[in-house]
GROMACS .gro file of C-alpha atoms in nm:
model
  301
    1MET     CA    1   2.642   4.225  -2.826
    2GLY     CA    2   2.272   4.248  -2.737
    3CYS     CA    3   2.166   4.127  -3.081
    4PHE     CA    4   2.312   3.788  -2.997
    5ALA     CA    5   2.111   3.752  -2.674
    6SER     CA    6   1.896   3.438  -2.645
    7LYS     CA    7   1.525   3.476  -2.711
    8GLU     CA    8   1.258   3.375  -2.467
    9ALA     CA    9   1.164   3.008  -2.495
   10THR     CA   10   0.841   2.922  -2.676
   11PRO     CA   11   0.557   2.758  -2.479
   12GLU     CA   12   0.651   2.423  -2.636
   13GLU     CA   13   1.015   2.470  -2.538
   14VAL     CA   14   0.916   2.569  -2.185
   15GLN     CA   15   0.714   2.249  -2.154
   16GLU     CA   16   1.012   2.040  -2.265
   17ILE     CA   17   1.247   2.219  -2.026
   18CYS     CA   18   1.007   2.163  -1.737
   19LYS     CA   19   0.953   1.800  -1.837
   20GLN     CA   20   1.325   1.728  -1.817
   21MET     CA   21   1.366   1.919  -1.491
   22SER     CA   22   1.065   1.742  -1.337
   23LYS     CA   23   1.239   1.412  -1.400
   24GLU     CA   24   1.561   1.552  -1.259
   25MET     CA   25   1.367   1.647  -0.947
   26MET     CA   26   1.250   1.287  -0.907
   27ASN     CA   27   1.603   1.154  -0.954
   28ILE     CA   28   1.725   1.392  -0.684
   29CYS     CA   29   1.450   1.285  -0.441
   30LEU     CA   30   1.468   0.907  -0.490
   31GLU     CA   31   1.777   0.822  -0.284
   32PRO     CA   32   1.684   1.037   0.020
   33ALA     CA   33   1.335   0.885   0.015
   34LEU     CA   34   1.478   0.533   0.022
   35ALA     CA   35   1.699   0.637   0.315
   36ASN     CA   36   1.376   0.710   0.505
   37ALA     CA   37   1.237   0.360   0.456
   38ASP     CA   38   1.174   0.331   0.830
   39LYS     CA   39   0.897   0.590   0.792
   40ILE     CA   40   0.709   0.385   0.534
   41VAL     CA   41   0.420   0.185   0.683
   42VAL     CA   42   0.197  -0.047   0.482
   43LYS     CA   43  -0.157   0.014   0.600
   44LEU     CA   44  -0.400  -0.272   0.652
   45PRO     CA   45  -0.631  -0.301   0.351
   46THR     CA   46  -0.984  -0.171   0.402
   47ASP     CA   47  -1.114  -0.522   0.331
   48PHE     CA   48  -0.951  -0.625   0.657
   49ASN     CA   49  -1.217  -0.429   0.845
   50ARG     CA   50  -1.465  -0.694   0.734
   51MET     CA   51  -1.286  -0.945   0.952
   52LYS     CA   52  -1.314  -0.722   1.258
   53GLU     CA   53  -1.680  -0.649   1.185
   54ALA     CA   54  -1.750  -1.017   1.133
   55GLY     CA   55  -1.606  -1.097   1.474
   56GLU     CA   56  -1.839  -0.843   1.634
   57LYS     CA   57  -2.139  -0.990   1.451
   58LEU     CA   58  -2.048  -1.341   1.561
   59ARG     CA   59  -2.013  -1.232   1.925
   60LYS     CA   60  -2.358  -1.074   1.910
   61LEU     CA   61  -2.510  -1.381   1.749
   62ALA     CA   62  -2.352  -1.598   2.020
   63ALA     CA   63  -2.508  -1.379   2.289
   64ASP     CA   64  -2.845  -1.393   2.113
   65SER     CA   65  -2.822  -1.773   2.091
   66VAL     CA   66  -2.762  -1.803   2.464
   67ALA     CA   67  -3.057  -1.577   2.535
   68GLU     CA   68  -3.288  -1.805   2.337
   69GLU     CA   69  -3.250  -2.101   2.575
   70PRO     CA   70  -3.196  -2.157   2.949
   71SER     CA   71  -2.835  -2.161   3.060
   72GLN     CA   72  -2.654  -2.493   3.036
   73ASP     CA   73  -2.309  -2.601   3.142
   74LYS     CA   74  -2.056  -2.443   2.908
   75PRO     CA   75  -1.789  -2.664   2.754
   76ALA     CA   76  -1.449  -2.613   2.909
   77ALA     CA   77  -1.215  -2.381   2.723
   78ALA     CA   78  -0.931  -2.552   2.541
   79GLU     CA   79  -0.587  -2.503   2.687
   80GLY     CA   80  -0.236  -2.551   2.558
   81PRO     CA   81  -0.112  -2.557   2.197
   82ALA     CA   82  -0.382  -2.594   1.935
   83ALA     CA   83  -0.398  -2.902   1.718
   84GLY     CA   84  -0.254  -2.859   1.373
   85GLY     CA   85   0.042  -2.649   1.488
   86GLY     CA   86   0.156  -2.423   1.770
   87GLY     CA   87   0.141  -2.046   1.811
   88MET     CA   88  -0.096  -1.822   1.619
   89MET     CA   89  -0.144  -2.063   1.327
   90GLY     CA   90  -0.246  -2.340   1.564
   91MET     CA   91  -0.492  -2.111   1.739
   92LEU     CA   92  -0.653  -2.028   1.407
   93ASN     CA   93  -0.687  -2.393   1.314
   94LYS     CA   94  -0.824  -2.493   1.655
   95GLY     CA   95  -1.075  -2.209   1.668
   96LEU     CA   96  -1.211  -2.276   1.323
   97ALA     CA   97  -1.245  -2.648   1.393
   98MET     CA   98  -1.455  -2.572   1.701
   99ALA     CA   99  -1.668  -2.324   1.507
  100GLU     CA  100  -1.733  -2.562   1.219
  101LYS     CA  101  -1.814  -2.851   1.452
  102ALA     CA  102  -2.075  -2.648   1.637
  103MET     CA  103  -2.223  -2.496   1.323
  104ASP     CA  104  -2.247  -2.831   1.148
  105ARG     CA  105  -2.495  -2.940   1.419
  106VAL     CA  106  -2.742  -2.686   1.293
  107GLY     CA  107  -3.037  -2.907   1.389
  108ASP     CA  108  -2.942  -2.883   1.756
  109ALA     CA  109  -2.771  -2.550   1.726
  110VAL     CA  110  -2.949  -2.336   1.981
  111GLY     CA  111  -2.838  -2.214   2.319
  112GLN     CA  112  -2.493  -2.273   2.459
  113GLY     CA  113  -2.375  -2.521   2.195
  114PHE     CA  114  -2.431  -2.280   1.912
  115ALA     CA  115  -2.291  -1.991   2.116
  116VAL     CA  116  -1.965  -2.180   2.162
  117GLY     CA  117  -1.940  -2.224   1.787
  118PHE     CA  118  -2.000  -1.857   1.714
  119ASN     CA  119  -1.764  -1.744   1.988
  120SER     CA  120  -1.498  -1.981   1.858
  121ALA     CA  121  -1.539  -1.837   1.510
  122ALA     CA  122  -1.509  -1.487   1.657
  123ASP     CA  123  -1.189  -1.595   1.831
  124VAL     CA  124  -1.053  -1.711   1.496
  125LEU     CA  125  -1.110  -1.368   1.347
  126HIS     CA  126  -0.970  -1.186   1.650
  127ASN     CA  127  -0.653  -1.395   1.643
  128ALA     CA  128  -0.627  -1.352   1.267
  129VAL     CA  129  -0.642  -0.974   1.298
  130GLN     CA  130  -0.373  -0.970   1.564
  131GLY     CA  131  -0.159  -1.213   1.365
  132VAL     CA  132  -0.150  -0.990   1.057
  133GLU     CA  133  -0.128  -0.640   1.207
  134GLN     CA  134   0.226  -0.658   1.345
  135PRO     CA  135   0.411  -0.807   1.045
  136MET     CA  136   0.211  -0.581   0.810
  137SER     CA  137   0.353  -0.278   0.993
  138THR     CA  138   0.712  -0.377   0.906
  139ILE     CA  139   0.688  -0.529   0.560
  140GLY     CA  140   0.732  -0.193   0.385
  141VAL     CA  141   1.064  -0.133   0.558
  142ASP     CA  142   1.170  -0.495   0.507
  143LEU     CA  143   1.089  -0.480   0.136
  144ILE     CA  144   1.271  -0.154   0.068
  145THR     CA  145   1.573  -0.259   0.273
  146ALA     CA  146   1.609  -0.603   0.112
  147LYS     CA  147   1.520  -0.503  -0.245
  148ARG     CA  148   1.664  -0.153  -0.268
  149ALA     CA  149   1.851  -0.212  -0.595
  150GLU     CA  150   1.546  -0.361  -0.764
  151LEU     CA  151   1.329  -0.072  -0.647
  152ILE     CA  152   1.577   0.185  -0.776
  153LYS     CA  153   1.589   0.018  -1.116
  154VAL     CA  154   1.210   0.001  -1.156
  155LEU     CA  155   1.154   0.358  -1.035
  156SER     CA  156   1.445   0.503  -1.233
  157ASN     CA  157   1.323   0.342  -1.555
  158HIS     CA  158   0.974   0.473  -1.486
  159ILE     CA  159   1.103   0.826  -1.429
  160VAL     CA  160   1.293   0.820  -1.760
  161SER     CA  161   0.991   0.703  -1.960
  162ALA     CA  162   0.723   0.901  -1.773
  163LYS     CA  163   0.498   1.128  -1.976
  164VAL     CA  164   0.477   1.467  -1.811
  165ASP     CA  165   0.218   1.650  -2.018
  166THR     CA  166   0.160   1.933  -1.770
  167ALA     CA  167   0.523   1.985  -1.677
  168PHE     CA  168   0.516   2.365  -1.651
  169ASP     CA  169   0.219   2.359  -1.412
  170LEU     CA  170   0.384   2.086  -1.204
  171CYS     CA  171   0.706   2.286  -1.173
  172GLN     CA  172   0.512   2.596  -1.071
  173GLY     CA  173   0.368   2.404  -0.776
  174PRO     CA  174   0.230   2.301  -0.533
  175ASN     CA  175   0.540   2.174  -0.355
  176THR     CA  176   0.462   1.801  -0.388
  177ALA     CA  177   0.306   1.811  -0.734
  178ILE     CA  178   0.579   1.630  -0.927
  179SER     CA  179   0.607   1.338  -0.683
  180GLU     CA  180   0.231   1.292  -0.675
  181TYR     CA  181   0.203   1.306  -1.055
  182ILE     CA  182   0.499   1.094  -1.165
  183ILE     CA  183   0.505   0.841  -0.879
  184GLY     CA  184   0.173   0.860  -0.695
  185GLN     CA  185  -0.056   0.848  -0.996
  186ALA     CA  186   0.141   0.557  -1.140
  187SER     CA  187   0.142   0.352  -0.816
  188GLY     CA  188  -0.070   0.069  -0.957
  189ASN     CA  189   0.144   0.027  -1.267
  190LEU     CA  190   0.464   0.050  -1.063
  191ALA     CA  191   0.331  -0.212  -0.820
  192ARG     CA  192   0.276  -0.458  -1.105
  193GLN     CA  193   0.629  -0.395  -1.233
  194LEU     CA  194   0.773  -0.444  -0.885
  195MET     CA  195   0.588  -0.773  -0.844
  196THR     CA  196   0.805  -0.925  -1.116
  197VAL     CA  197   1.124  -0.860  -0.917
  198VAL     CA  198   1.016  -0.866  -0.551
  199GLY     CA  199   0.723  -1.108  -0.560
  200GLU     CA  200   0.922  -1.400  -0.423
  201PHE     CA  201   1.053  -1.193  -0.131
  202ILE     CA  202   0.702  -1.081  -0.039
  203ALA     CA  203   0.562  -1.433  -0.071
  204ASP     CA  204   0.814  -1.558   0.188
  205HIS     CA  205   0.743  -1.279   0.438
  206ASP     CA  206   0.555  -1.358   0.761
  207THR     CA  207   0.287  -1.108   0.662
  208ILE     CA  208   0.181  -1.315   0.362
  209LYS     CA  209   0.183  -1.641   0.555
  210MET     CA  210  -0.038  -1.495   0.826
  211TRP     CA  211  -0.260  -1.315   0.573
  212ASP     CA  212  -0.316  -1.630   0.367
  213ALA     CA  213  -0.398  -1.826   0.682
  214ALA     CA  214  -0.629  -1.554   0.815
  215ILE     CA  215  -0.821  -1.505   0.491
  216GLY     CA  216  -0.848  -1.878   0.438
  217LYS     CA  217  -0.994  -1.922   0.786
  218TYR     CA  218  -1.223  -1.623   0.743
  219ASN     CA  219  -1.363  -1.743   0.412
  220LYS     CA  220  -1.400  -2.096   0.547
  221ALA     CA  221  -1.582  -1.967   0.855
  222ILE     CA  222  -1.821  -1.783   0.623
  223GLU     CA  223  -1.892  -2.111   0.446
  224ALA     CA  224  -1.974  -2.270   0.781
  225VAL     CA  225  -2.202  -1.980   0.874
  226ASN     CA  226  -2.378  -2.004   0.539
  227ALA     CA  227  -2.419  -2.379   0.582
  228ALA     CA  228  -2.579  -2.311   0.918
  229GLY     CA  229  -2.845  -2.102   0.744
  230MET     CA  230  -2.728  -1.772   0.892
  231THR     CA  231  -2.634  -1.597   0.567
  232ASP     CA  232  -2.909  -1.335   0.582
  233LYS     CA  233  -2.858  -1.264   0.949
  234LEU     CA  234  -2.481  -1.216   0.936
  235GLN     CA  235  -2.437  -1.095   0.576
  236LEU     CA  236  -2.067  -1.181   0.566
  237LYS     CA  237  -1.878  -1.157   0.239
  238GLY     CA  238  -1.556  -1.331   0.144
  239ILE     CA  239  -1.232  -1.138   0.092
  240GLN     CA  240  -1.056  -1.166  -0.241
  241LEU     CA  241  -0.746  -0.946  -0.260
  242ASP     CA  242  -0.407  -0.976  -0.428
  243ILE     CA  243  -0.224  -0.892  -0.107
  244LYS     CA  244   0.123  -0.907  -0.266
  245GLU     CA  245   0.035  -0.646  -0.529
  246TYR     CA  246  -0.139  -0.443  -0.260
  247ILE     CA  247   0.180  -0.440  -0.049
  248CYS     CA  248   0.387  -0.334  -0.351
  249GLU     CA  249   0.151  -0.046  -0.423
  250GLN     CA  250   0.149   0.065  -0.060
  251ALA     CA  251   0.530   0.061  -0.061
  252VAL     CA  252   0.529   0.278  -0.375
  253LEU     CA  253   0.282   0.521  -0.217
  254GLY     CA  254   0.496   0.533   0.097
  255LEU     CA  255   0.800   0.616  -0.113
  256CYS     CA  256   0.596   0.878  -0.295
  257GLU     CA  257   0.521   1.047   0.037
  258GLN     CA  258   0.889   1.054   0.127
  259MET     CA  259   0.985   1.179  -0.220
  260ALA     CA  260   0.728   1.455  -0.177
  261VAL     CA  261   0.898   1.556   0.149
  262GLU     CA  262   1.230   1.579  -0.035
  263GLU     CA  263   1.071   1.764  -0.327
  264THR     CA  264   0.946   2.032  -0.089
  265LYS     CA  265   1.298   2.077   0.050
  266VAL     CA  266   1.458   2.099  -0.294
  267ARG     CA  267   1.204   2.351  -0.420
  268ALA     CA  268   1.281   2.572  -0.121
  269ALA     CA  269   1.655   2.574  -0.206
  270PRO     CA  270   1.715   2.449  -0.564
  271GLN     CA  271   2.064   2.594  -0.599
  272GLY     CA  272   2.329   2.325  -0.649
  273LYS     CA  273   2.088   2.032  -0.613
  274ALA     CA  274   2.083   1.903  -0.973
  275THR     CA  275   2.353   1.708  -1.150
  276ARG     CA  276   2.193   1.751  -1.492
  277SER     CA  277   2.169   2.111  -1.621
  278PRO     CA  278   2.197   2.259  -1.269
  279ALA     CA  279   2.169   2.621  -1.384
  280VAL     CA  280   1.849   2.551  -1.575
  281PHE     CA  281   1.714   2.345  -1.284
  282PHE     CA  282   1.764   2.644  -1.057
  283LYS     CA  283   1.587   2.879  -1.300
  284VAL     CA  284   1.287   2.645  -1.332
  285PHE     CA  285   1.226   2.611  -0.960
  286ASN     CA  286   1.323   2.970  -0.887
  287LYS     CA  287   1.050   3.052  -1.140
  288ASP     CA  288   1.280   3.261  -1.358
  289LYS     CA  289   1.210   3.337  -1.722
  290LEU     CA  290   1.323   3.050  -1.945
  291MET     CA  291   1.514   3.113  -2.263
  292GLN     CA  292   1.582   2.924  -2.585
  293SER     CA  293   1.940   2.876  -2.465
  294ASP     CA  294   1.796   2.684  -2.167
  295TYR     CA  295   1.605   2.465  -2.409
  296LYS     CA  296   1.922   2.391  -2.603
  297THR     CA  297   2.104   2.311  -2.279
  298VAL     CA  298   1.854   2.050  -2.158
  299THR     CA  299   1.794   1.891  -2.499
  300SER     CA  300   2.163   1.850  -2.568
  301ALA     CA  301   2.256   1.718  -2.224
   0.00000   0.00000   0.00000
């Protein structure tokens, strides 16, 4: 009977076995990761820090402007809804209008008048930051909840077609290696694919409306500062970012993190977790010796 025993799999066959089982691991982890959508948070882009820093620079410049000239009566602060709309959007419009008006009078722009303009511009940026932070914190959950089917289709197709050239090493560990390789390293490409099916949803979300308004005001305020001849002193740069693609990529990376959590659990107890070639799946992640019969099992499934 022993002469009919299966031989040990060749290195090439081991790679193919591990490639198929790596993909099976991702299929196992996808649904539980989506169920943890509430744990996925889209982080503010690093470019957004420029807006905060710009506000601080404008406050300082306002203080410096006041120090240059004797104190004068300060204009009264505006109250009530801002012109051009109520709520946060109206505040942005009102603040920028005040800033531009003061900065346009560059010939007389010293002392309190100029300070009001810079402080108003700083208020614009402060309000813009606050206006974006809250909806940005929920858009990942909103996207995954509303577009679950579309996400599953894009990710499932990616898993099927993914090239896993180092499959054996990935299966050997570390515990999150497969998620990071198949999903994490492809986050940019997956984001672009997702944009084709969830772009409209993202465009209608409050986050995008507030982001577009905030960046528009920020870039316009920079133009006013530059027109006032303060470019060298403030050194503010405009923000150009495809925020919709950024959100898609952050959602993918958030899912990757949750899939990695599930991958760690499955590796710890692989028995009975797979639907495709479950016995071979167990052997791979139990780090048992792989045989040619295992290769035939996974390639014929």
